[in-house]
PDB file of C-alpha atoms and ligand atoms in Angstrom:
ATOM      1  CA  MET A 236      18.147 -47.048  -6.883  1.00  0.00           C
ATOM      2  CA  TRP A 237      17.863 -44.018  -4.483  1.00  0.00           C
ATOM      3  CA  ARG A 238      21.609 -43.536  -3.988  1.00  0.00           C
ATOM      4  CA  SER A 239      21.585 -40.012  -5.066  1.00  0.00           C
ATOM      5  CA  PRO A 240      19.994 -37.561  -2.625  1.00  0.00           C
ATOM      6  CA  ALA A 241      19.137 -35.353  -5.475  1.00  0.00           C
ATOM      7  CA  PRO A 242      15.436 -36.057  -5.809  1.00  0.00           C
ATOM      8  CA  LEU A 243      14.963 -35.482  -2.102  1.00  0.00           C
ATOM      9  CA  LEU A 244      16.781 -32.065  -2.160  1.00  0.00           C
ATOM     10  CA  ALA A 245      14.825 -31.152  -5.322  1.00  0.00           C
ATOM     11  CA  GLY A 246      11.603 -31.948  -3.318  1.00  0.00           C
ATOM     12  CA  ALA A 247      12.706 -29.953  -0.374  1.00  0.00           C
ATOM     13  CA  PHE A 248      13.571 -26.973  -2.490  1.00  0.00           C
ATOM     14  CA  LEU A 249      10.207 -26.920  -4.276  1.00  0.00           C
ATOM     15  CA  PHE A 250       8.357 -27.351  -1.077  1.00  0.00           C
ATOM     16  CA  GLY A 251      10.274 -24.394   0.281  1.00  0.00           C
ATOM     17  CA  ILE A 252       9.281 -22.201  -2.608  1.00  0.00           C
ATOM     18  CA  VAL A 253       5.735 -23.283  -2.288  1.00  0.00           C
ATOM     19  CA  MET A 254       5.542 -22.633   1.411  1.00  0.00           C
ATOM     20  CA  GLY A 255       7.450 -19.438   1.124  1.00  0.00           C
ATOM     21  CA  ARG A 256       5.069 -18.173  -1.369  1.00  0.00           C
ATOM     22  CA  ALA A 257       1.916 -19.238   0.540  1.00  0.00           C
ATOM     23  CA  ALA A 258       3.233 -17.473   3.669  1.00  0.00           C
ATOM     24  CA  GLY A 259       3.998 -14.350   1.813  1.00  0.00           C
ATOM     25  CA  ARG A 260       0.654 -13.956   0.061  1.00  0.00           C
ATOM     26  CA  PRO A 261      -1.841 -12.714   2.696  1.00  0.00           C
ATOM     27  CA  ALA A 262       0.685  -9.969   3.845  1.00  0.00           C
ATOM     28  CA  ALA A 263       1.348  -8.883   0.147  1.00  0.00           C
ATOM     29  CA  GLN A 264      -2.441  -8.624  -0.629  1.00  0.00           C
ATOM     30  CA  GLN A 265      -3.606  -6.918   2.587  1.00  0.00           C
ATOM     31  CA  ASN A 266      -4.580  -3.330   1.916  1.00  0.00           C
ATOM     32  CA  PRO A 267      -6.354  -1.581   4.948  1.00  0.00           C
ATOM     33  CA  LEU A 268      -7.724   1.138   2.507  1.00  0.00           C
ATOM     34  CA  PRO A 269     -11.415   1.087   1.785  1.00  0.00           C
ATOM     35  CA  PRO A 270     -11.902   0.001  -1.798  1.00  0.00           C
ATOM     36  CA  GLY A 271     -12.975   2.835  -4.299  1.00  0.00           C
ATOM     37  CA  LYS A 272     -12.124   4.911  -7.310  1.00  0.00           C
ATOM     38  CA  ASN A 273      -8.423   6.049  -7.274  1.00  0.00           C
ATOM     39  CA  MET A 274      -7.578   3.685  -4.581  1.00  0.00           C
ATOM     40  CA  GLU A 275      -4.708   2.215  -6.559  1.00  0.00           C
ATOM     41  CA  ILE A 276      -3.151   5.595  -7.068  1.00  0.00           C
ATOM     42  CA  VAL A 277      -3.323   6.474  -3.322  1.00  0.00           C
ATOM     43  CA  THR A 278      -1.890   2.976  -2.420  1.00  0.00           C
ATOM     44  CA  GLY A 279       0.908   3.316  -4.945  1.00  0.00           C
ATOM     45  CA  ARG A 280       2.025   6.951  -3.902  1.00  0.00           C
ATOM     46  CA  CYS A 281       1.386   6.699  -0.183  1.00  0.00           C
ATOM     47  CA  ILE A 282       3.039   3.335   0.651  1.00  0.00           C
ATOM     48  CA  ILE A 283       6.380   4.413  -0.420  1.00  0.00           C
ATOM     49  CA  CYS A 284       7.201   5.950   3.026  1.00  0.00           C
ATOM     50  CA  HIS A 285       4.868   4.280   5.497  1.00  0.00           C
ATOM     51  CA  SER A 286       2.234   1.810   6.033  1.00  0.00           C
ATOM     52  CA  LEU A 287      -1.381   2.535   4.607  1.00  0.00           C
ATOM     53  CA  GLU A 288      -2.780   1.950   8.113  1.00  0.00           C
ATOM     54  CA  ILE A 289      -1.520   5.506   8.885  1.00  0.00           C
ATOM     55  CA  VAL A 290      -3.653   6.703   6.139  1.00  0.00           C
ATOM     56  CA  ALA A 291      -6.738   4.259   6.588  1.00  0.00           C
ATOM     57  CA  GLN A 292      -7.136   5.178  10.265  1.00  0.00           C
ATOM     58  CA  GLN A 293      -7.503   8.955   9.617  1.00  0.00           C
ATOM     59  CA  ARG A 294     -10.790  10.778   9.320  1.00  0.00           C
ATOM     60  CA  GLN A 295     -10.254  14.299   7.866  1.00  0.00           C
ATOM     61  CA  ASP A 296     -12.314  16.853   6.123  1.00  0.00           C
ATOM     62  CA  ARG A 297     -11.009  18.371   2.950  1.00  0.00           C
ATOM     63  CA  ALA A 298      -8.921  21.081   4.664  1.00  0.00           C
ATOM     64  CA  GLY A 299      -7.397  18.370   6.818  1.00  0.00           C
ATOM     65  CA  TRP A 300      -6.412  16.164   3.835  1.00  0.00           C
ATOM     66  CA  GLU A 301      -5.159  19.150   1.810  1.00  0.00           C
ATOM     67  CA  ASP A 302      -2.839  19.909   4.658  1.00  0.00           C
ATOM     68  CA  ILE A 303      -1.688  16.491   5.019  1.00  0.00           C
ATOM     69  CA  VAL A 304      -1.203  15.805   1.307  1.00  0.00           C
ATOM     70  CA  ASP A 305       0.645  19.101   0.997  1.00  0.00           C
ATOM     71  CA  ARG A 306       2.931  17.996   3.852  1.00  0.00           C
ATOM     72  CA  MET A 307       3.562  14.691   2.225  1.00  0.00           C
ATOM     73  CA  ILE A 308       4.436  16.361  -1.043  1.00  0.00           C
ATOM     74  CA  SER A 309       6.924  18.522   0.860  1.00  0.00           C
ATOM     75  CA  TYR A 310       8.482  15.297   2.234  1.00  0.00           C
ATOM     76  CA  GLY A 311       8.991  14.241  -1.375  1.00  0.00           C
ATOM     77  CA  ALA A 312       5.764  12.084  -2.084  1.00  0.00           C
ATOM     78  CA  PRO A 313       5.641  11.723  -5.948  1.00  0.00           C
ATOM     79  CA  ILE A 314       2.241  13.424  -6.508  1.00  0.00           C
ATOM     80  CA  PRO A 315       2.501  15.770  -9.466  1.00  0.00           C
ATOM     81  CA  PRO A 316      -0.188  18.613  -9.533  1.00  0.00           C
ATOM     82  CA  GLU A 317      -2.545  16.784 -12.102  1.00  0.00           C
ATOM     83  CA  ASP A 318      -2.656  13.709  -9.648  1.00  0.00           C
ATOM     84  CA  LYS A 319      -3.528  15.679  -6.433  1.00  0.00           C
ATOM     85  CA  PRO A 320      -7.183  15.948  -7.293  1.00  0.00           C
ATOM     86  CA  LEU A 321      -7.395  12.285  -7.742  1.00  0.00           C
ATOM     87  CA  VAL A 322      -5.805  11.703  -4.348  1.00  0.00           C
ATOM     88  CA  MET A 323      -7.947  14.297  -2.804  1.00  0.00           C
ATOM     89  CA  GLU A 324     -11.077  12.844  -4.378  1.00  0.00           C
ATOM     90  CA  TYR A 325     -10.315   9.432  -2.927  1.00  0.00           C
ATOM     91  CA  LEU A 326      -9.318  10.789   0.539  1.00  0.00           C
ATOM     92  CA  THR A 327     -12.215  13.045   1.025  1.00  0.00           C
ATOM     93  CA  THR A 328     -14.748  10.545  -0.211  1.00  0.00           C
ATOM     94  CA  HIS A 329     -13.636   7.420   1.609  1.00  0.00           C
ATOM     95  CA  LEU A 330     -11.898   8.783   4.646  1.00  0.00           C
ATOM     96  CA  ALA A 331     -14.028  11.647   5.723  1.00  0.00           C
ATOM     97  CA  PRO A 332     -15.068  12.316   9.323  1.00  0.00           C
TER      98      PRO A 332
HETATM   99  C1  HEC B 482       8.188  10.959   0.908  1.00  0.00           C
HETATM  100  C2  HEC B 482       7.533  10.196   2.082  1.00  0.00           C
HETATM  101  C3  HEC B 482       6.161  10.133   2.316  1.00  0.00           C
HETATM  102  C4  HEC B 482       5.184   9.636   1.259  1.00  0.00           C
HETATM  103  C5  HEC B 482       5.239   9.437  -0.159  1.00  0.00           C
HETATM  104  C6  HEC B 482       3.773   9.942   2.095  1.00  0.00           C
HETATM  105  N1  HEC B 482       3.989  10.231   3.319  1.00  0.00           N
HETATM  106 FE1  HEC B 482       2.652  10.389   4.849  1.00  0.00          FE
HETATM  107  N2  HEC B 482       4.122  10.624   6.279  1.00  0.00           N
HETATM  108  C7  HEC B 482       5.485  10.736   6.038  1.00  0.00           C
HETATM  109  C8  HEC B 482       6.112  10.967   7.267  1.00  0.00           C
HETATM  110  C9  HEC B 482       7.690  11.246   7.306  1.00  0.00           C
HETATM  111  C10 HEC B 482       5.262  10.924   8.238  1.00  0.00           C
HETATM  112  C11 HEC B 482       5.395  11.232   9.669  1.00  0.00           C
HETATM  113  C12 HEC B 482       5.735  12.584  10.054  1.00  0.00           C
HETATM  114  C13 HEC B 482       4.502  13.595  10.154  1.00  0.00           C
HETATM  115  O1  HEC B 482       3.562  12.948  10.818  1.00  0.00           O
HETATM  116  O2  HEC B 482       4.545  14.657   9.706  1.00  0.00           O
HETATM  117  C14 HEC B 482       3.916  10.818   7.643  1.00  0.00           C
HETATM  118  C15 HEC B 482       2.806  10.691   8.299  1.00  0.00           C
HETATM  119  C16 HEC B 482       1.400  10.674   7.615  1.00  0.00           C
HETATM  120  C17 HEC B 482       0.184  10.598   8.340  1.00  0.00           C
HETATM  121  C18 HEC B 482       0.014  10.713   9.869  1.00  0.00           C
HETATM  122  C19 HEC B 482      -0.779  11.876  10.329  1.00  0.00           C
HETATM  123  C20 HEC B 482      -0.200  13.178  10.247  1.00  0.00           C
HETATM  124  O3  HEC B 482      -0.906  14.286  10.223  1.00  0.00           O
HETATM  125  O4  HEC B 482       1.226  13.272  10.211  1.00  0.00           O
HETATM  126  C21 HEC B 482      -0.720  10.571   7.363  1.00  0.00           C
HETATM  127  C22 HEC B 482      -2.256  10.412   7.613  1.00  0.00           C
HETATM  128  C23 HEC B 482      -0.124  10.435   6.138  1.00  0.00           C
HETATM  129  N3  HEC B 482       1.295  10.493   6.326  1.00  0.00           N
HETATM  130  C24 HEC B 482      -0.754  10.382   4.894  1.00  0.00           C
HETATM  131  C25 HEC B 482      -0.147  10.212   3.706  1.00  0.00           C
HETATM  132  C26 HEC B 482      -0.856  10.098   2.289  1.00  0.00           C
HETATM  133  C27 HEC B 482      -2.288  10.171   2.317  1.00  0.00           C
HETATM  134  C28 HEC B 482       0.076   9.847   1.550  1.00  0.00           C
HETATM  135  C29 HEC B 482      -0.154   9.560  -0.050  1.00  0.00           C
HETATM  136  C30 HEC B 482      -0.829  10.846  -0.710  1.00  0.00           C
HETATM  137  C31 HEC B 482       1.354   9.881   2.144  1.00  0.00           C
HETATM  138  N4  HEC B 482       1.268  10.086   3.316  1.00  0.00           N
HETATM  139  C32 HEC B 482       2.514   9.824   1.512  1.00  0.00           C
HETATM  140  C33 HEC B 482       6.026  10.583   4.744  1.00  0.00           C
HETATM  141  C34 HEC B 482       5.336  10.285   3.528  1.00  0.00           C
END
């Protein structure tokens, strides 16, 4: 009856997928940035090069953020001029001193 190991292998395979997903989920959803307007845009643009912890732990005034965002753009951050005010609005609202 159970001469073929196929059902067992299939079971192990599915178990692996389920466990792999469950293990991957918390890390994938963790975002250290405080929730707020334009958070998605900051998340998407700033996570390309480094973790968002670097951003979330900063407290800067407008001049400080202007300086950092300009530096990130000079490094190649994909923030076109029309998006910069959105990024600045988020940072100066949620990560002010
Ligand atoms: C093109 C790559 C790149 C992108 C995209 C990028 N950064 Fe950076 N960021 C860096 C590098 C490289 C460093 C480390 C060197 C340094 O500190 O100048 C850094 C460091 C930082 C630091 C550490 C403090 C400091 O003054 O250096 C902050 C804060 C920061 N980034 C914020 C941001 C924010 C906010 C965004 C999104 C708007 C962003 N970064 C997107 C490359 C990038």
